[in-house]
PDB file of C-alpha atoms in Angstrom:
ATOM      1  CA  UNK O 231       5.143   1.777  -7.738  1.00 90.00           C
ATOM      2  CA  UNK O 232       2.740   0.962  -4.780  1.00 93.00           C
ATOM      3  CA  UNK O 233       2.856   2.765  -1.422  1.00 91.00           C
ATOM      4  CA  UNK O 234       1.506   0.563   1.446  1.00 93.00           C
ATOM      5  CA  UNK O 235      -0.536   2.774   3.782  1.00 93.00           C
ATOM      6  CA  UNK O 236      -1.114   1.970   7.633  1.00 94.00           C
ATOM      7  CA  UNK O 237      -4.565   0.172   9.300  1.00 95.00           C
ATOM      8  CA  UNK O 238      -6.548   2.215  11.063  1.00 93.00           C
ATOM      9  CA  UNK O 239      -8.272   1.438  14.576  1.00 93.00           C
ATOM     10  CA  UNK O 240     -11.770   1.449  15.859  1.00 90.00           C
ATOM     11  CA  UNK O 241     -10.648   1.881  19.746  1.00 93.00           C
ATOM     12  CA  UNK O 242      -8.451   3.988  20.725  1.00 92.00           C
ATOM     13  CA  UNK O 243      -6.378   1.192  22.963  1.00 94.00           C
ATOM     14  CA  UNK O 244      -5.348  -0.872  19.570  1.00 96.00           C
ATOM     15  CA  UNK O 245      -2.660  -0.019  17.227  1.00 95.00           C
ATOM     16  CA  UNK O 246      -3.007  -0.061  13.701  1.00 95.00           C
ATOM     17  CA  UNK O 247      -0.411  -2.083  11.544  1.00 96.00           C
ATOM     18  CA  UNK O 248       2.646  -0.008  10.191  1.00 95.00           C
ATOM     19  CA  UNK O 249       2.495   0.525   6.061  1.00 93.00           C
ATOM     20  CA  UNK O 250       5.047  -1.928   4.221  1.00 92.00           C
ATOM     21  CA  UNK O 251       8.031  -2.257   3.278  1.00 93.00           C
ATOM     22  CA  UNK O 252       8.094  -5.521   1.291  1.00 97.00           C
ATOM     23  CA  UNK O 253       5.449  -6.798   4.098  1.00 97.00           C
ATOM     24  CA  UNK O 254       2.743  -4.392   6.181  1.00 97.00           C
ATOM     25  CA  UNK O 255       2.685  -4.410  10.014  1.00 97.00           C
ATOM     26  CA  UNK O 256       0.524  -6.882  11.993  1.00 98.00           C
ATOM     27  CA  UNK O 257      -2.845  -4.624  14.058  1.00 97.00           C
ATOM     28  CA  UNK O 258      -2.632  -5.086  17.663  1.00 97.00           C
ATOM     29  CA  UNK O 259      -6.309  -5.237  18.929  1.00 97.00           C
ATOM     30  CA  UNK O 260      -7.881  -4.198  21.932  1.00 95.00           C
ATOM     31  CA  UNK O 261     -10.702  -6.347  22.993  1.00 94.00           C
ATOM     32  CA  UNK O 262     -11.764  -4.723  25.834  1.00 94.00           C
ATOM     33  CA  UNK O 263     -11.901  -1.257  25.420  1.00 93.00           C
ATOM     34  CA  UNK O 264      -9.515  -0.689  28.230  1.00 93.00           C
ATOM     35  CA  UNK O 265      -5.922  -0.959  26.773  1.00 91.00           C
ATOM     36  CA  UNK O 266      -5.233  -4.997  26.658  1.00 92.00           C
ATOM     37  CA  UNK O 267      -4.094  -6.079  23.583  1.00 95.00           C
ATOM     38  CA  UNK O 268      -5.703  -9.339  23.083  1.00 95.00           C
ATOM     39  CA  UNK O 269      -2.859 -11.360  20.825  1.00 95.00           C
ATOM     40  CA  UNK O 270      -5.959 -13.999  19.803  1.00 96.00           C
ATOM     41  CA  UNK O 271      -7.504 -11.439  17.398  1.00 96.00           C
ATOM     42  CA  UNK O 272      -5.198 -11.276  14.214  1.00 97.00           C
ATOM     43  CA  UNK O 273      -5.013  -8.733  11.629  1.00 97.00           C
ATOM     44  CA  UNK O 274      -1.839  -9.579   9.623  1.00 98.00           C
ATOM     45  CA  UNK O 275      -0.155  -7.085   6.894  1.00 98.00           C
ATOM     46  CA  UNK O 276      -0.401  -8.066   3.382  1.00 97.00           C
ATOM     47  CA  UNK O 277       2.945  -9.172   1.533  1.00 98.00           C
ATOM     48  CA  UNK O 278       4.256  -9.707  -1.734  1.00 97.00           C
ATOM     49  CA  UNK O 279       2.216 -12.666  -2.461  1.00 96.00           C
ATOM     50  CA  UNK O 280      -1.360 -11.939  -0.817  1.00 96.00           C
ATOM     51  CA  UNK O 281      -3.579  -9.960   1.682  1.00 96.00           C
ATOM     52  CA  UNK O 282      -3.237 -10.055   5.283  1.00 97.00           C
ATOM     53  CA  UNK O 283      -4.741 -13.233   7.018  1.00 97.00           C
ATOM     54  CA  UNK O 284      -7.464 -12.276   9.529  1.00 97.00           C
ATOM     55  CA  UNK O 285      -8.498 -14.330  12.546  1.00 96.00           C
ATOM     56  CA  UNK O 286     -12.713 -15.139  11.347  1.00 93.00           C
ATOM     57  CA  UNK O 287     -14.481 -15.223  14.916  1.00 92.00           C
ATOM     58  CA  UNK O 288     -13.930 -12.042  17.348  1.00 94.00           C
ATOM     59  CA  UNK O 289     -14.942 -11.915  20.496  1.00 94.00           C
ATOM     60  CA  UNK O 290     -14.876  -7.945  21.669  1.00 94.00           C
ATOM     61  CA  UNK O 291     -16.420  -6.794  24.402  1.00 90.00           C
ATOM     62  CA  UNK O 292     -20.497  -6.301  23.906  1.00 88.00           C
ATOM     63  CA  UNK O 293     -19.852  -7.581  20.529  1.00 91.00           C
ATOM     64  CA  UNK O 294     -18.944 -11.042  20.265  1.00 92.00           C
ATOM     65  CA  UNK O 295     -18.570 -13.564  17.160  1.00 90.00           C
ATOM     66  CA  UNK O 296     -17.673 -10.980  14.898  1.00 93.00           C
ATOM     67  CA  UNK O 297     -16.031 -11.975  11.446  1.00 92.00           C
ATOM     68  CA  UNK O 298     -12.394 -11.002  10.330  1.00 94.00           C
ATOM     69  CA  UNK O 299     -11.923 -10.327   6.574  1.00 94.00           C
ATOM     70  CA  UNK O 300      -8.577 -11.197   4.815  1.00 96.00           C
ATOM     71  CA  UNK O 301      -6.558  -8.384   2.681  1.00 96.00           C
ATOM     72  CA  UNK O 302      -6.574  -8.482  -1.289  1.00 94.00           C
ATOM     73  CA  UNK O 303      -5.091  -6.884  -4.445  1.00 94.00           C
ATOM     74  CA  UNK O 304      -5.045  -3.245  -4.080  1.00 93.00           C
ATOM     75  CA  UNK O 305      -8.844  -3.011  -2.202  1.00 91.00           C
ATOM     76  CA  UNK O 306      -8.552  -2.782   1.964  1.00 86.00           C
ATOM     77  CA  UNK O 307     -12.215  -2.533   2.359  1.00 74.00           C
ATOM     78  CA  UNK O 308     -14.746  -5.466   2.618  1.00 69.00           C
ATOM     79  CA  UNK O 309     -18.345  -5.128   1.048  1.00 63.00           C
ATOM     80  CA  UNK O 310     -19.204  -8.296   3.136  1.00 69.00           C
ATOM     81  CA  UNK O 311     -18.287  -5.857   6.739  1.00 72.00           C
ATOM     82  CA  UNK O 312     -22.176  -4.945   8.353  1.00 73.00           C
ATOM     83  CA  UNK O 313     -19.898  -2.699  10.534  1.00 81.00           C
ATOM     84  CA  UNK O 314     -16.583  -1.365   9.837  1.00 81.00           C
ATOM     85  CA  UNK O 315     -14.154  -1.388  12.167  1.00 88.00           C
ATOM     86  CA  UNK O 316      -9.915  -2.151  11.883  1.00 92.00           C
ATOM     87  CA  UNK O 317     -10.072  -1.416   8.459  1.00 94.00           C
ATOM     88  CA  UNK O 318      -6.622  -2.466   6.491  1.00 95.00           C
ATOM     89  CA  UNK O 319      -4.337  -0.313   5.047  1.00 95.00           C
ATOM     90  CA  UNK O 320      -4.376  -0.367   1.453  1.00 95.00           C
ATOM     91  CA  UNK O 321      -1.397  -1.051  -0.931  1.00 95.00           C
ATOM     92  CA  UNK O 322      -0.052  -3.548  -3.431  1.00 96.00           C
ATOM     93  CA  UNK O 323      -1.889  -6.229  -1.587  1.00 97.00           C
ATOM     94  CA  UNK O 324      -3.771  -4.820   1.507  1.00 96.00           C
ATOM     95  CA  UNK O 325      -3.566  -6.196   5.340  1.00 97.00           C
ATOM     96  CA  UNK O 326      -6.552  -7.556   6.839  1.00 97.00           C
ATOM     97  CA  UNK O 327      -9.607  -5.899   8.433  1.00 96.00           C
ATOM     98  CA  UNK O 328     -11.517  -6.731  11.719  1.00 95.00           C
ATOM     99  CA  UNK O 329     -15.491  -6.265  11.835  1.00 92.00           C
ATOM    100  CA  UNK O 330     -16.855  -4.034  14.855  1.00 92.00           C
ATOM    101  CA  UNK O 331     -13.571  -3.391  16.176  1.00 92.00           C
ATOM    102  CA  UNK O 332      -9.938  -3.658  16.422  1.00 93.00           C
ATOM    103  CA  UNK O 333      -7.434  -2.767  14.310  1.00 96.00           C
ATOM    104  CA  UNK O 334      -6.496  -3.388  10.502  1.00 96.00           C
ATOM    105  CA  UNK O 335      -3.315  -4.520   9.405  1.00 97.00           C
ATOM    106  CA  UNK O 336      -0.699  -2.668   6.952  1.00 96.00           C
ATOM    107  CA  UNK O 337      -1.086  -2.955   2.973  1.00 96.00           C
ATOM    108  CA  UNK O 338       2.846  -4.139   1.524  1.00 97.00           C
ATOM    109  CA  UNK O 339       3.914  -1.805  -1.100  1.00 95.00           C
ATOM    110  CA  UNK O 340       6.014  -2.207  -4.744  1.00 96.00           C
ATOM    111  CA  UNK O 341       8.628  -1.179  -6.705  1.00 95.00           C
ATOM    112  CA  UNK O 342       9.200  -2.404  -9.897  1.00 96.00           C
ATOM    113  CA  UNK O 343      13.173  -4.006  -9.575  1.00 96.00           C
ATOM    114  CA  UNK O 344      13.421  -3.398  -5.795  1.00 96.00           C
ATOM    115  CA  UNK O 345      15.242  -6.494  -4.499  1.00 96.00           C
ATOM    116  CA  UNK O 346      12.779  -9.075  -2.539  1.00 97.00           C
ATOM    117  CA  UNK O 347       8.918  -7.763  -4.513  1.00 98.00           C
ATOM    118  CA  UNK O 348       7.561  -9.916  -6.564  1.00 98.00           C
ATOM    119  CA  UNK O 349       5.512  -8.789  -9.599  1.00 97.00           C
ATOM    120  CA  UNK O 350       2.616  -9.612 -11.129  1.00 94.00           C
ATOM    121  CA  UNK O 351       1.892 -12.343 -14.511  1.00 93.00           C
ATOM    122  CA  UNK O 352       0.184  -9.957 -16.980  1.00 92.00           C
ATOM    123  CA  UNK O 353      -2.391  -6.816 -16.904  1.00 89.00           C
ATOM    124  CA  UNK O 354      -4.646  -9.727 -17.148  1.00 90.00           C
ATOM    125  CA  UNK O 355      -3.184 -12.125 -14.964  1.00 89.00           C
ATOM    126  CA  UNK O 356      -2.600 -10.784 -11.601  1.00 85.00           C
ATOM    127  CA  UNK O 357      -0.842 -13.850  -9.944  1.00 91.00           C
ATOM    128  CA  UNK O 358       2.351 -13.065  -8.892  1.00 93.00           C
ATOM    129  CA  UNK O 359       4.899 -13.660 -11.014  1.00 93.00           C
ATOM    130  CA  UNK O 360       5.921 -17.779 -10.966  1.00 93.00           C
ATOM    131  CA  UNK O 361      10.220 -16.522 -11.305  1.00 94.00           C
ATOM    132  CA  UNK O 362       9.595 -14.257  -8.309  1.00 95.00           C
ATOM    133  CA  UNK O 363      10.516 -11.751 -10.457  1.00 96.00           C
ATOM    134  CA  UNK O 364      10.642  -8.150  -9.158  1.00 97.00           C
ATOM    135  CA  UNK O 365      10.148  -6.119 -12.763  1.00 96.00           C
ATOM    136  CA  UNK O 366       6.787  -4.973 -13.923  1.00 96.00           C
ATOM    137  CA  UNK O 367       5.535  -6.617 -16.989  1.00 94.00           C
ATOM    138  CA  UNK O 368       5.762  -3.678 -18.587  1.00 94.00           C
ATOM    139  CA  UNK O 369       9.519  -4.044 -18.345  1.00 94.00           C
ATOM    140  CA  UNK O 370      10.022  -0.826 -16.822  1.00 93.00           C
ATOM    141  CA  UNK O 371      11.616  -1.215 -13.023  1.00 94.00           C
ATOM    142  CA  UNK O 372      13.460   1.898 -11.209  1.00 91.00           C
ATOM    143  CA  UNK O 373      17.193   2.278 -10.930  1.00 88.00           C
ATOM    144  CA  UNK O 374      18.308   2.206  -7.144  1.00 87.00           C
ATOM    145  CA  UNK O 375      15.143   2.719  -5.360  1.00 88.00           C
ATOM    146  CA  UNK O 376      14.530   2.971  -1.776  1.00 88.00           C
ATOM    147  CA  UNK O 377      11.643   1.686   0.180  1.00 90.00           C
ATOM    148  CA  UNK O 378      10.864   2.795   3.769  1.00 89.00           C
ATOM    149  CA  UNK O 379       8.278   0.773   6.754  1.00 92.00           C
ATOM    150  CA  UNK O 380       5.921   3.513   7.694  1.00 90.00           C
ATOM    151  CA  UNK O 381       6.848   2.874  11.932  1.00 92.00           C
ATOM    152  CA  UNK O 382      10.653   3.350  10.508  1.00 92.00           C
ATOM    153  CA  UNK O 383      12.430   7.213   9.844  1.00 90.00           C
ATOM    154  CA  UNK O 384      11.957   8.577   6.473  1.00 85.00           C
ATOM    155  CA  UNK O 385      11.754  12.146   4.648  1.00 83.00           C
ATOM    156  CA  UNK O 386       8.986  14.260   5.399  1.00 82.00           C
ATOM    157  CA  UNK O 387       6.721  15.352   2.520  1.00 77.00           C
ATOM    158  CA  UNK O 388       6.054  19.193   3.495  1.00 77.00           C
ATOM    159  CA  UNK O 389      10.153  20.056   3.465  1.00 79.00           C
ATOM    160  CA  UNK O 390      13.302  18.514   1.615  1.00 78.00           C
ATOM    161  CA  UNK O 391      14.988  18.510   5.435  1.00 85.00           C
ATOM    162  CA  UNK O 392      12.657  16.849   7.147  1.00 86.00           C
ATOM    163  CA  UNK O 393      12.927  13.349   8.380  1.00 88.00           C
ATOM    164  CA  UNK O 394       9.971  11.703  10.837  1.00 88.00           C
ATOM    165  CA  UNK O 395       8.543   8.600  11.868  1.00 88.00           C
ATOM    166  CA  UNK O 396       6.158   7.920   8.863  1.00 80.00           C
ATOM    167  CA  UNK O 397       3.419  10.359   7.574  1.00 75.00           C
ATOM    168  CA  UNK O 398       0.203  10.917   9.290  1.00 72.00           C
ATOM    169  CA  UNK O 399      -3.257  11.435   7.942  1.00 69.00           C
ATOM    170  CA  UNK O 400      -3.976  11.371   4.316  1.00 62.00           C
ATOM    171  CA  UNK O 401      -1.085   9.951   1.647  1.00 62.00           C
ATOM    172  CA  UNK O 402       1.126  12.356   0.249  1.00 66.00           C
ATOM    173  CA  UNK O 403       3.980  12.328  -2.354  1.00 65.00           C
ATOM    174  CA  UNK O 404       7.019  14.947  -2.554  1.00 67.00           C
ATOM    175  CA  UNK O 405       8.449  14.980  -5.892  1.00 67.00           C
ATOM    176  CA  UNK O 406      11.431  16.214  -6.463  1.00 72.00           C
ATOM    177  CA  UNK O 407      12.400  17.606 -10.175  1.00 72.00           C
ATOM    178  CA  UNK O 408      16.202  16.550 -10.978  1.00 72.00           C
ATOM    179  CA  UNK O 409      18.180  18.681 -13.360  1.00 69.00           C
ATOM    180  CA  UNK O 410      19.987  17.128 -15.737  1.00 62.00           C
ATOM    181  CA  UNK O 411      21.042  19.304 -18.554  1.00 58.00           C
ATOM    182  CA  UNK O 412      21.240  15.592 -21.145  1.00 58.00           C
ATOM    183  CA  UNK O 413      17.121  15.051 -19.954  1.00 52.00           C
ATOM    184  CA  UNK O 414      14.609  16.653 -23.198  1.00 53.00           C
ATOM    185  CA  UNK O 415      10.515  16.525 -22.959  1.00 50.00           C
ATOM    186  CA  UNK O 416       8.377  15.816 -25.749  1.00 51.00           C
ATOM    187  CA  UNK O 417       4.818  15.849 -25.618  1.00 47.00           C
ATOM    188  CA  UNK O 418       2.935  14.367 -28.055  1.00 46.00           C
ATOM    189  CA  UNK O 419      -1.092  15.225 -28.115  1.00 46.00           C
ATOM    190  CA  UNK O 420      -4.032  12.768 -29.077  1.00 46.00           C
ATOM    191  CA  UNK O 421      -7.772  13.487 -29.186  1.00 43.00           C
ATOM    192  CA  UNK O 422      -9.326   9.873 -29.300  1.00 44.00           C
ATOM    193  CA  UNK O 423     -13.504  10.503 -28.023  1.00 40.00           C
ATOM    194  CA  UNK O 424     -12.861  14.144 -27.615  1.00 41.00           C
ATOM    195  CA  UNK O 425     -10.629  13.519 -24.350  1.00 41.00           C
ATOM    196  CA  UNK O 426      -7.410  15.460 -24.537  1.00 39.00           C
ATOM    197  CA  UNK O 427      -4.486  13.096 -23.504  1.00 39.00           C
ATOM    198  CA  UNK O 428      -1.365  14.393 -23.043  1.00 38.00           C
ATOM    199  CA  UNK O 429       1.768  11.545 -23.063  1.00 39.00           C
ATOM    200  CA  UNK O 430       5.146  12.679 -21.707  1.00 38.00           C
ATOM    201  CA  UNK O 431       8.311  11.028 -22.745  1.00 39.00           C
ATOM    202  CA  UNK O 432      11.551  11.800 -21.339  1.00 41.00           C
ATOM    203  CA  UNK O 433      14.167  11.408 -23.747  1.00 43.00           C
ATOM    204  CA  UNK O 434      18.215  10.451 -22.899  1.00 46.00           C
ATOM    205  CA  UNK O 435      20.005  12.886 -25.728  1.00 44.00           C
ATOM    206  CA  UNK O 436      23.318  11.166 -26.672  1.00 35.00           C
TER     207      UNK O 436
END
């Protein structure tokens, strides 16, 4: 499971792209420092199949020429950026990120047998998959899942009542213990290069 996070802006006229959902959100970028959106700089989210697709030559105000960088697998941020600025959101593949300025698009996120994601080849192969298949490798894939857009209404991590517009700031999780009387834990404890690993297996009791 992959949670696609939001891009972030440099100016405070453009608009990040929304976290995914099976796709991120598209950056709206202001060029001018003055509120107008200028729809020839593209930051695109990433999807199911790749990173966003950035537009490669900028032209911001006092800064033109400056490059675009396309999303990736699970990394937003570009080594090759002499000056951050819309940086992507991350997630299973990220949007795209603007140099100097802008705004970054969403990363796409990924649950293993949600209808419409497409997993990866191997754990050394990280194509997607060529069935479009939507189970991990691993075989393991979630029963009934749900997936929210981050610009869309969904529950609220800091109450089990509360419903909002995405989360803001950092990522957060809220986990939420069910209690199922036919559920047992065992834990089973290895010592391999004196690190203490601790494996939990949830067991269905017939």
């Amino acid at each position: 499971m992959v949670a696609g996070g939001g891009g972030s802006t440099e100016w405070p006229g453009s608009i990040g792209g929304n976290g995914g959902g099976l796709e991120g959100g598209a950056g709206q970028s202001d060029c001018f420092n003055n509120g107008t959106i200028c729809p020839e700089i593209i930051s695109t989210g990433g999807t199911q199949l790749r990173g966003g697709i950035a537009s490669k030559r900028n032209n911001f105000i006092f800064a033109p020429s400056q490059k675009g960088f396309d999303g990736a697998f699970g990394i937003s941020l570009n080594a090759d950026m002499s000056n951050n600025g819309g940086i992507a959101g991350n997630g299973y593949w990220s949007g795209a990120s603007l140099e100097y300025s802008g705004s970054g698009g969403g990363g796409s996120s990924f649950i293993s047998g949600y209808d419409g994601c497409i997993a990866l080849n191997s754990s050394e192969n990280e194509d997607p998959n060529p069935n479009n298949s939507s189970i991990h490798y691993s075989g393991i894939s979630f029963l009934q899942p749900s997936m929210h857009k981050g610009n869309t209404t969904m529950p609220l991590y800091h109450s089990p009542n509360a419903y909002g517009i995405g989360n803001k700031g950092r990522g957060c999780i809220r986990i939420t213990i069910l209690n199922y009387p036919e559920l047992s834990c065992d834990i089973h404890y290895a010592l391999p290069f004196n690190l203490l690993i601790i494996y939990i297996f949830f067991i269905l009791e017939s």
